[in-house]
Amino acid sequence: MGRRPFRCYRYQKNKPYIKSRYCRGVPESKIRIYDVGAKKAPVDLFPFVAHLVCDEKQQISSEALEACRIAINKHLVNTVGKDAYHIRVRVHPYHVIRANKMLSCAGADRLSSGMRHSYGKPIGVAARVDIGQVLLSVRGKDASEPHIIEAIRRGKFKFAGRQKILKSLKWGFTKYEREDYVRMRKNGELAADGNIVKVHNRRGALEKSALFLAGQE
């Protein structure tokens, strides 16, 4: 018996069922890499960010997440180059999917027990997603915007249901809008910390404070 089509598992019908000491023998997730591209690029380098947002309450398999990641990565490598973007998959497949294995050979009715003891064995994992939940985000330069949107559109075909592509008003993967980000970076309230920013905590000696020296306090 082959794998079941994922329409059997698309909807969230049961409670979350995760890998534990009671639920053993769970196959590994197909997606192992959640950040692809120039993930160490400084926060100031990639101001543009677009999100793929789920529009349905459903389950997405780890295979579909991996297929989407590969499709987006392939398009961006061919169009903008491998160091000009950063993809981050924002959902993780923790929900274990079960199947009650049935025999389909000759004389199976003598061997199989039908629906007796029909609690299934783990066959894979999926992510439980909600309406309005961000599935993945891609940041890059403003010039790369059409290529990023097209890459996400191509990746969208790997998922069942409806998704929307949204252009964010924020700067990269930060929580600050563009105008606020530029202003706060100039006056020293924010400091770059890899691909994110740190907020000045207003502690410490005044002579060492970037805010105080800039006349902000």
Coordinates of N, CA and C in Angstrom, one line a residue:
M1 N 0.8 -1.2 0.0 CA 0.0 0.0 0.0 C 0.9 1.2 0.0
G2 N 0.6 2.2 -0.9 CA 1.4 3.4 -1.0 C 0.9 4.5 0.0
R3 N 1.5 5.7 -0.2 CA 1.1 6.8 0.7 C -0.3 7.2 0.3
R4 N -1.1 7.7 1.3 CA -2.4 8.2 1.0 C -2.3 9.6 0.5
P5 N -3.2 10.1 -0.4 CA -3.2 11.5 -0.8 C -3.5 12.4 0.4
F6 N -2.9 13.6 0.3 CA -3.0 14.4 1.6 C -4.4 15.0 1.8
R7 N -5.3 14.8 0.8 CA -6.7 15.3 1.1 C -7.3 14.5 2.3
C8 N -6.7 13.4 2.6 CA -7.2 12.6 3.8 C -6.9 13.3 5.1
Y9 N -5.8 14.2 5.0 CA -5.3 14.8 6.3 C -5.3 16.3 6.2
R10 N -6.0 16.9 5.2 CA -5.9 18.3 5.0 C -6.5 19.1 6.2
Y11 N -7.6 18.7 6.7 CA -8.3 19.5 7.7 C -8.0 19.1 9.2
Q12 N -8.0 20.0 10.1 CA -7.7 19.8 11.5 C -9.0 19.2 12.2
K13 N -9.0 17.9 12.2 CA -10.2 17.2 12.8 C -9.9 16.7 14.2
N14 N -8.6 16.4 14.5 CA -8.3 15.9 15.9 C -7.5 16.9 16.7
K15 N -7.3 16.5 17.9 CA -6.4 17.3 18.8 C -5.0 17.2 18.3
P16 N -4.1 18.2 18.7 CA -2.7 18.1 18.3 C -2.1 16.8 18.9
Y17 N -1.4 16.1 18.1 CA -0.8 14.8 18.5 C 0.7 14.9 18.1
I18 N 1.5 15.1 19.1 CA 2.9 15.3 18.9 C 3.8 14.1 19.3
K19 N 5.0 14.1 18.8 CA 6.0 13.1 19.2 C 6.3 13.1 20.7
S20 N 6.2 12.0 21.3 CA 6.5 12.0 22.8 C 6.9 10.6 23.2
R21 N 7.1 10.3 24.5 CA 7.5 9.0 24.9 C 6.4 8.0 24.7
Y22 N 5.2 8.5 24.5 CA 4.0 7.6 24.3 C 3.8 7.3 22.8
C23 N 4.2 8.3 22.0 CA 4.1 8.2 20.5 C 5.4 8.1 19.9
R24 N 5.9 6.9 19.7 CA 7.2 6.6 19.3 C 7.2 6.2 17.8
G25 N 8.4 6.1 17.2 CA 8.5 5.6 15.8 C 7.9 6.6 14.8
V26 N 8.1 7.9 15.1 CA 7.6 8.9 14.2 C 8.6 9.1 13.1
P27 N 8.2 9.1 11.8 CA 9.2 9.4 10.8 C 9.8 10.8 10.9
E28 N 11.0 11.0 10.4 CA 11.6 12.4 10.5 C 10.8 13.3 9.5
S29 N 10.8 14.6 9.9 CA 10.2 15.6 9.1 C 11.1 15.8 7.8
K30 N 10.4 16.0 6.7 CA 11.1 16.1 5.4 C 11.8 17.5 5.3
I31 N 11.3 18.5 6.0 CA 12.0 19.8 6.0 C 12.9 19.9 7.2
R32 N 14.2 20.1 6.9 CA 15.2 20.2 8.0 C 15.8 21.6 8.1
I33 N 15.7 22.3 7.0 CA 16.3 23.7 6.9 C 15.2 24.7 6.8
Y34 N 15.2 25.6 7.8 CA 14.1 26.6 7.8 C 14.6 28.0 7.3
D35 N 15.9 28.2 7.3 CA 16.4 29.5 6.8 C 17.4 29.2 5.7
V36 N 17.1 29.9 4.5 CA 17.9 29.6 3.3 C 18.3 31.0 2.7
G37 N 19.4 31.0 2.0 CA 19.9 32.2 1.4 C 21.0 32.9 2.3
A38 N 21.0 34.2 2.1 CA 21.9 35.0 2.9 C 21.4 35.3 4.3
K39 N 21.3 34.2 5.1 CA 20.7 34.4 6.4 C 21.5 35.2 7.4
K40 N 22.8 35.4 7.1 CA 23.6 36.2 8.0 C 23.7 37.7 7.5
A41 N 23.0 38.0 6.4 CA 23.1 39.3 5.9 C 22.6 40.4 6.9
P42 N 23.3 41.5 7.1 CA 22.9 42.5 8.1 C 21.5 43.0 7.8
V43 N 20.9 43.5 8.9 CA 19.5 43.9 8.8 C 19.3 45.1 7.9
D44 N 20.3 45.9 7.8 CA 20.1 47.1 6.9 C 20.2 46.8 5.4
L45 N 20.7 45.6 5.1 CA 20.9 45.3 3.7 C 19.6 44.9 2.9
F46 N 18.7 44.3 3.6 CA 17.5 43.8 3.0 C 16.2 44.5 3.6
P47 N 15.8 45.6 3.1 CA 14.7 46.3 3.7 C 13.3 45.7 3.3
F48 N 13.2 45.1 2.0 CA 11.9 44.6 1.5 C 11.6 43.2 2.1
V49 N 10.4 43.0 2.5 CA 10.0 41.7 2.9 C 8.5 41.4 2.5
A50 N 8.3 40.1 2.0 CA 7.0 39.7 1.6 C 6.7 38.4 2.4
H51 N 5.4 38.2 2.6 CA 4.9 37.0 3.4 C 3.9 36.2 2.6
L52 N 4.0 34.9 2.8 CA 2.9 34.0 2.3 C 2.0 33.7 3.5
V53 N 0.8 34.2 3.4 CA -0.2 34.1 4.5 C -1.3 33.1 4.2
C54 N -1.5 32.2 5.1 CA -2.5 31.1 4.9 C -3.9 31.7 5.1
D55 N -4.9 31.3 4.3 CA -6.2 31.8 4.4 C -7.2 30.7 4.8
E56 N -6.7 29.6 5.3 CA -7.6 28.5 5.7 C -7.0 27.9 6.9
K57 N -7.9 27.3 7.7 CA -7.5 26.5 8.9 C -7.3 25.1 8.4
Q58 N -6.0 24.6 8.4 CA -5.8 23.3 7.8 C -4.5 22.8 8.3
Q59 N -4.0 21.6 7.7 CA -2.7 21.0 8.0 C -1.9 21.0 6.8
I60 N -0.6 21.3 6.9 CA 0.3 21.3 5.8 C 1.4 20.3 6.1
S61 N 1.7 19.4 5.2 CA 2.6 18.3 5.4 C 4.1 18.9 5.3
S62 N 5.0 18.2 6.0 CA 6.4 18.6 5.9 C 6.9 18.4 4.5
E63 N 6.4 17.5 3.7 CA 6.8 17.3 2.3 C 6.4 18.6 1.5
A64 N 5.2 19.1 1.8 CA 4.8 20.3 1.0 C 5.6 21.5 1.4
L65 N 6.0 21.7 2.7 CA 6.8 22.8 3.1 C 8.2 22.7 2.5
E66 N 8.7 21.5 2.4 CA 10.0 21.3 1.8 C 10.0 21.6 0.3
A67 N 8.9 21.2 -0.4 CA 8.8 21.4 -1.8 C 8.6 22.9 -2.1
C68 N 7.9 23.6 -1.2 CA 7.7 25.1 -1.4 C 9.0 25.8 -1.2
R69 N 9.8 25.4 -0.2 CA 11.1 26.0 0.1 C 12.0 25.8 -1.1
I70 N 12.1 24.6 -1.7 CA 12.9 24.3 -2.8 C 12.5 25.2 -4.0
A71 N 11.2 25.3 -4.3 CA 10.7 26.0 -5.5 C 11.1 27.5 -5.4
I72 N 10.9 28.1 -4.2 CA 11.2 29.5 -4.0 C 12.7 29.7 -4.1
N73 N 13.5 28.9 -3.5 CA 14.9 29.0 -3.5 C 15.5 28.9 -4.9
K74 N 14.9 28.0 -5.7 CA 15.4 27.7 -7.1 C 15.2 29.0 -7.9
H75 N 14.0 29.6 -7.8 CA 13.6 30.7 -8.7 C 14.5 31.9 -8.3
L76 N 14.7 32.1 -7.0 CA 15.5 33.3 -6.5 C 17.0 33.1 -6.9
V77 N 17.5 31.9 -6.8 CA 18.9 31.7 -7.2 C 19.1 32.1 -8.7
N78 N 18.1 31.7 -9.5 CA 18.3 31.9 -10.9 C 18.0 33.4 -11.3
T79 N 17.3 34.2 -10.5 CA 16.9 35.5 -10.9 C 17.8 36.6 -10.2
V80 N 17.8 36.5 -8.8 CA 18.5 37.6 -8.1 C 19.9 37.2 -7.6
G81 N 20.2 35.9 -7.6 CA 21.5 35.4 -7.1 C 21.4 34.9 -5.7
K82 N 22.3 34.0 -5.3 CA 22.2 33.3 -4.0 C 22.5 34.1 -2.8
D83 N 23.0 35.3 -3.0 CA 23.4 36.1 -1.8 C 22.5 37.4 -1.7
A84 N 21.4 37.4 -2.4 CA 20.5 38.6 -2.5 C 19.2 38.4 -1.9
Y85 N 19.0 37.4 -1.0 CA 17.7 37.1 -0.4 C 17.9 36.3 0.8
H86 N 16.8 36.2 1.6 CA 16.8 35.3 2.8 C 15.4 34.8 3.0
I87 N 15.2 33.5 2.9 CA 13.9 32.9 3.1 C 13.8 32.3 4.5
R88 N 12.7 32.5 5.2 CA 12.5 31.9 6.5 C 11.2 31.2 6.5
V89 N 11.2 29.9 6.7 CA 9.9 29.2 6.9 C 9.4 29.3 8.3
R90 N 8.2 29.8 8.5 CA 7.7 30.3 9.8 C 6.8 29.2 10.5
V91 N 6.5 28.1 9.8 CA 5.7 27.1 10.5 C 6.5 25.8 10.6
H92 N 6.3 25.1 11.7 CA 7.1 23.8 11.9 C 6.1 22.7 12.1
P93 N 6.4 21.5 11.4 CA 5.5 20.4 11.4 C 5.7 19.5 12.7
Y94 N 4.9 19.7 13.6 CA 5.0 18.9 14.9 C 3.8 17.9 15.0
H95 N 2.8 18.0 14.3 CA 1.6 17.2 14.4 C 1.8 15.9 13.7
V96 N 1.7 14.8 14.4 CA 1.9 13.4 13.9 C 0.6 12.9 13.2
I97 N 0.8 12.4 12.0 CA -0.3 11.9 11.2 C -0.2 10.4 11.2
R98 N -1.4 9.7 11.4 CA -1.5 8.3 11.5 C -2.3 7.7 10.3
A99 N -2.0 6.4 10.1 CA -2.8 5.6 9.1 C -3.0 4.2 9.6
N100 N -4.2 3.7 9.5 CA -4.5 2.3 9.9 C -4.2 1.5 8.7
K101 N -3.0 0.8 8.7 CA -2.5 0.1 7.5 C -3.5 -1.1 7.2
M102 N -3.9 -1.1 5.9 CA -4.8 -2.2 5.5 C -4.0 -3.1 4.5
L103 N -4.2 -4.4 4.5 CA -3.6 -5.3 3.5 C -4.5 -5.3 2.3
S104 N -3.8 -5.3 1.1 CA -4.6 -5.3 -0.1 C -4.3 -6.5 -1.0
C105 N -3.6 -7.5 -0.4 CA -3.2 -8.6 -1.2 C -4.4 -9.7 -1.2
A106 N -4.2 -10.7 -2.0 CA -5.2 -11.8 -2.1 C -5.4 -12.4 -0.7
G107 N -6.6 -12.7 -0.3 CA -6.8 -13.3 1.0 C -6.6 -12.3 2.2
A108 N -6.7 -11.0 1.9 CA -6.4 -10.1 3.0 C -7.5 -10.1 4.0
D109 N -8.7 -10.4 3.6 CA -9.8 -10.4 4.5 C -9.6 -11.5 5.6
R110 N -8.9 -12.6 5.3 CA -8.6 -13.6 6.4 C -7.6 -13.1 7.4
L111 N -6.6 -12.3 6.9 CA -5.5 -11.8 7.7 C -5.8 -10.6 8.5
S112 N -6.4 -9.6 7.8 CA -6.6 -8.3 8.5 C -7.8 -8.3 9.5
S113 N -7.7 -7.4 10.4 CA -8.8 -7.4 11.5 C -9.8 -6.3 11.2
G114 N -9.8 -5.7 10.0 CA -10.8 -4.7 9.7 C -10.7 -3.5 10.5
M115 N -11.8 -3.1 11.1 CA -11.8 -1.9 12.0 C -11.5 -2.2 13.5
R116 N -11.2 -3.4 13.8 CA -10.8 -3.7 15.2 C -9.4 -3.2 15.4
H117 N -9.2 -2.6 16.6 CA -7.9 -2.0 16.9 C -7.4 -1.1 15.8
S118 N -8.2 -0.2 15.4 CA -7.9 0.6 14.2 C -7.1 1.8 14.5
Y119 N -6.6 2.0 15.7 CA -5.7 3.2 15.9 C -4.5 3.0 15.1
G120 N -4.2 4.0 14.2 CA -3.1 3.9 13.2 C -1.7 4.1 13.7
K121 N -0.8 3.8 12.9 CA 0.7 4.0 13.1 C 1.1 5.3 12.5
P122 N 2.1 6.0 13.1 CA 2.6 7.3 12.5 C 3.1 7.1 11.1
I123 N 2.7 7.9 10.2 CA 3.3 7.9 8.8 C 4.0 9.2 8.4
G124 N 3.9 10.2 9.2 CA 4.5 11.5 8.8 C 4.1 12.6 9.8
V125 N 4.5 13.8 9.5 CA 4.2 15.0 10.3 C 3.7 16.1 9.5
A126 N 2.9 17.0 10.1 CA 2.3 18.1 9.4 C 2.3 19.3 10.4
A127 N 2.2 20.5 9.8 CA 2.0 21.7 10.6 C 0.6 22.1 10.6
R128 N 0.1 22.4 11.8 CA -1.3 22.9 11.9 C -1.3 24.4 11.8
V129 N -2.0 25.0 10.8 CA -2.0 26.4 10.6 C -3.4 27.0 10.6
D130 N -3.4 28.3 10.9 CA -4.7 29.0 11.1 C -4.9 30.0 10.1
I131 N -6.0 30.6 10.0 CA -6.3 31.7 9.1 C -5.5 32.9 9.5
G132 N -4.8 33.5 8.5 CA -4.0 34.7 8.8 C -2.6 34.4 9.4
Q133 N -2.2 33.1 9.4 CA -0.9 32.8 9.9 C 0.1 32.9 8.8
V134 N 1.3 33.4 9.1 CA 2.4 33.6 8.1 C 3.1 32.2 8.0
L135 N 3.1 31.7 6.7 CA 3.7 30.4 6.5 C 5.2 30.6 6.2
L136 N 5.6 31.6 5.4 CA 7.0 31.9 5.2 C 7.2 33.3 4.8
S137 N 8.4 33.8 5.1 CA 8.7 35.2 4.7 C 10.0 35.2 3.9
V138 N 10.1 36.2 3.0 CA 11.3 36.4 2.2 C 11.7 37.8 2.3
R139 N 13.0 38.1 2.7 CA 13.5 39.5 2.7 C 14.5 39.6 1.6
G140 N 14.7 40.8 1.1 CA 15.6 41.1 0.0 C 15.7 42.6 -0.2
K141 N 16.4 43.0 -1.3 CA 16.5 44.4 -1.7 C 15.2 44.9 -2.4
D142 N 15.0 46.2 -2.4 CA 13.8 46.7 -3.0 C 13.8 46.4 -4.5
A143 N 14.9 46.3 -5.1 CA 15.0 46.0 -6.6 C 14.6 44.6 -6.9
S144 N 14.6 43.7 -5.9 CA 14.3 42.3 -6.1 C 12.8 42.0 -5.9
E145 N 12.0 43.1 -5.6 CA 10.6 42.9 -5.2 C 9.8 42.0 -6.2
P146 N 9.9 42.3 -7.6 CA 9.0 41.5 -8.5 C 9.5 40.0 -8.5
H147 N 10.8 39.7 -8.3 CA 11.3 38.4 -8.4 C 10.9 37.6 -7.1
I148 N 10.9 38.3 -6.0 CA 10.5 37.7 -4.7 C 9.0 37.3 -4.7
I149 N 8.2 38.3 -5.3 CA 6.7 38.0 -5.4 C 6.5 36.8 -6.3
E150 N 7.2 36.8 -7.4 CA 7.0 35.6 -8.4 C 7.4 34.3 -7.8
A151 N 8.5 34.4 -7.0 CA 9.0 33.1 -6.4 C 8.0 32.6 -5.4
I152 N 7.4 33.5 -4.5 CA 6.4 33.0 -3.6 C 5.2 32.5 -4.3
R153 N 4.8 33.2 -5.4 CA 3.7 32.7 -6.2 C 3.9 31.3 -6.7
R154 N 5.1 31.0 -7.1 CA 5.5 29.6 -7.6 C 5.4 28.6 -6.4
G155 N 5.9 29.0 -5.2 CA 5.9 28.1 -4.1 C 4.5 27.9 -3.6
K156 N 3.6 28.8 -3.8 CA 2.2 28.7 -3.3 C 1.5 27.5 -3.9
F157 N 1.9 27.0 -5.1 CA 1.3 25.9 -5.8 C 1.5 24.6 -5.1
K158 N 2.5 24.6 -4.1 CA 2.8 23.3 -3.4 C 1.8 23.1 -2.3
F159 N 1.0 24.1 -2.0 CA 0.1 23.9 -0.8 C -1.4 23.8 -1.3
A160 N -2.2 23.0 -0.6 CA -3.6 23.0 -0.8 C -4.2 24.3 -0.3
G161 N -5.5 24.5 -0.7 CA -6.2 25.6 -0.1 C -5.8 27.0 -0.7
R162 N -6.1 28.0 0.0 CA -5.9 29.4 -0.5 C -4.8 30.1 0.4
Q163 N -3.9 30.7 -0.3 CA -2.9 31.6 0.4 C -2.9 32.9 -0.2
K164 N -2.4 33.9 0.5 CA -2.2 35.3 0.0 C -0.8 35.7 0.1
I165 N -0.3 36.5 -0.9 CA 1.0 37.1 -0.8 C 0.9 38.5 -0.4
L166 N 1.5 38.9 0.7 CA 1.4 40.2 1.3 C 2.8 40.9 1.3
K167 N 2.8 42.1 0.8 CA 4.0 42.9 1.0 C 4.0 43.7 2.3
S168 N 5.0 43.5 3.1 CA 5.0 44.1 4.4 C 5.4 45.6 4.4
L169 N 4.9 46.3 5.4 CA 5.3 47.7 5.6 C 6.5 47.8 6.5
K170 N 6.9 46.7 7.1 CA 8.0 46.7 8.0 C 9.4 46.6 7.3
W171 N 10.4 46.9 8.1 CA 11.8 46.8 7.5 C 12.3 45.4 7.8
G172 N 12.5 44.6 6.7 CA 13.0 43.3 6.9 C 12.2 42.4 7.9
F173 N 12.9 41.7 8.7 CA 12.3 40.8 9.7 C 12.1 41.5 11.0
T174 N 12.2 42.8 11.0 CA 12.0 43.5 12.3 C 10.5 43.8 12.5
K175 N 10.2 44.4 13.7 CA 8.8 44.7 13.9 C 8.5 46.2 13.7
Y176 N 9.4 46.9 13.1 CA 9.3 48.4 13.0 C 9.0 48.8 11.5
E177 N 8.1 49.7 11.4 CA 7.8 50.2 10.0 C 9.0 51.0 9.5
R178 N 9.0 51.1 8.2 CA 10.2 51.6 7.5 C 10.6 53.0 8.0
E179 N 9.6 54.0 8.1 CA 10.0 55.3 8.5 C 10.5 55.3 10.0
D180 N 9.8 54.5 10.8 CA 10.2 54.5 12.2 C 11.6 53.8 12.4
Y181 N 11.9 52.8 11.5 CA 13.1 52.1 11.6 C 14.3 53.1 11.2
V182 N 14.1 53.8 10.1 CA 15.2 54.7 9.7 C 15.4 55.8 10.8
R183 N 14.3 56.3 11.3 CA 14.5 57.4 12.4 C 15.2 56.8 13.6
M184 N 14.7 55.6 14.1 CA 15.3 55.1 15.3 C 16.8 54.6 15.1
R185 N 17.1 54.2 13.9 CA 18.5 53.8 13.6 C 19.4 55.1 13.6
K186 N 18.9 56.2 13.1 CA 19.7 57.4 13.0 C 19.9 58.0 14.4
N187 N 18.9 58.0 15.2 CA 19.1 58.6 16.6 C 19.7 57.6 17.6
G188 N 20.0 56.3 17.2 CA 20.7 55.4 18.1 C 19.8 54.6 19.0
E189 N 18.5 54.6 18.8 CA 17.6 53.8 19.6 C 17.7 52.3 19.2
L190 N 18.0 52.1 18.0 CA 18.1 50.7 17.5 C 19.6 50.4 17.1
A191 N 20.1 49.2 17.4 CA 21.4 48.9 17.0 C 21.3 47.5 16.2
A192 N 22.0 47.4 15.1 CA 22.0 46.2 14.3 C 22.6 45.1 15.0
D193 N 22.0 43.9 15.0 CA 22.5 42.7 15.7 C 22.3 41.5 14.8
G194 N 23.1 41.4 13.8 CA 23.0 40.3 12.8 C 21.8 40.7 11.9
N195 N 20.9 39.7 11.7 CA 19.7 40.0 10.8 C 18.5 40.5 11.6
I196 N 18.7 40.9 12.9 CA 17.6 41.6 13.6 C 18.2 42.9 14.2
V197 N 17.4 43.6 15.0 CA 17.9 44.8 15.7 C 17.7 44.7 17.2
K198 N 18.6 45.3 17.9 CA 18.4 45.4 19.4 C 18.0 46.8 19.8
V199 N 17.1 46.9 20.8 CA 16.6 48.2 21.2 C 17.5 48.7 22.4
H200 N 17.9 49.9 22.3 CA 18.7 50.5 23.4 C 17.9 50.4 24.7
N201 N 18.5 49.8 25.8 CA 17.7 49.6 27.0 C 17.8 50.8 28.0
R202 N 18.5 51.8 27.6 CA 18.6 53.1 28.4 C 19.2 52.8 29.8
R203 N 20.1 51.8 29.9 CA 20.8 51.5 31.2 C 22.3 51.8 31.0
G204 N 23.0 51.9 32.1 CA 24.4 52.1 32.0 C 24.8 53.6 32.2
A205 N 26.2 53.8 32.2 CA 26.7 55.1 32.4 C 26.4 56.0 31.2
L206 N 26.1 57.3 31.6 CA 25.6 58.3 30.5 C 26.7 58.6 29.5
E207 N 28.0 58.6 29.9 CA 29.0 58.9 29.0 C 29.2 57.8 27.9
K208 N 28.7 56.6 28.2 CA 28.7 55.5 27.2 C 27.4 55.4 26.4
S209 N 26.4 56.1 26.8 CA 25.1 56.0 26.1 C 25.1 56.7 24.8
A210 N 24.7 55.9 23.7 CA 24.7 56.5 22.4 C 23.5 57.5 22.3
L211 N 22.4 57.2 23.0 CA 21.3 58.1 23.0 C 21.6 59.4 23.7
F212 N 22.3 59.4 24.8 CA 22.7 60.6 25.6 C 23.6 61.4 24.8
L213 N 24.6 60.8 24.1 CA 25.6 61.5 23.3 C 24.9 62.1 22.1
A214 N 23.8 61.5 21.6 CA 23.1 62.1 20.5 C 22.1 63.1 20.9
G215 N 22.0 63.4 22.2 CA 21.0 64.4 22.6 C 19.6 63.9 22.7
Q216 N 19.4 62.6 22.8 CA 18.0 62.0 22.9 C 17.5 62.0 24.3
E217 N 18.4 62.1 25.3 CA 17.9 61.9 26.7 C 18.3 63.2 27.5

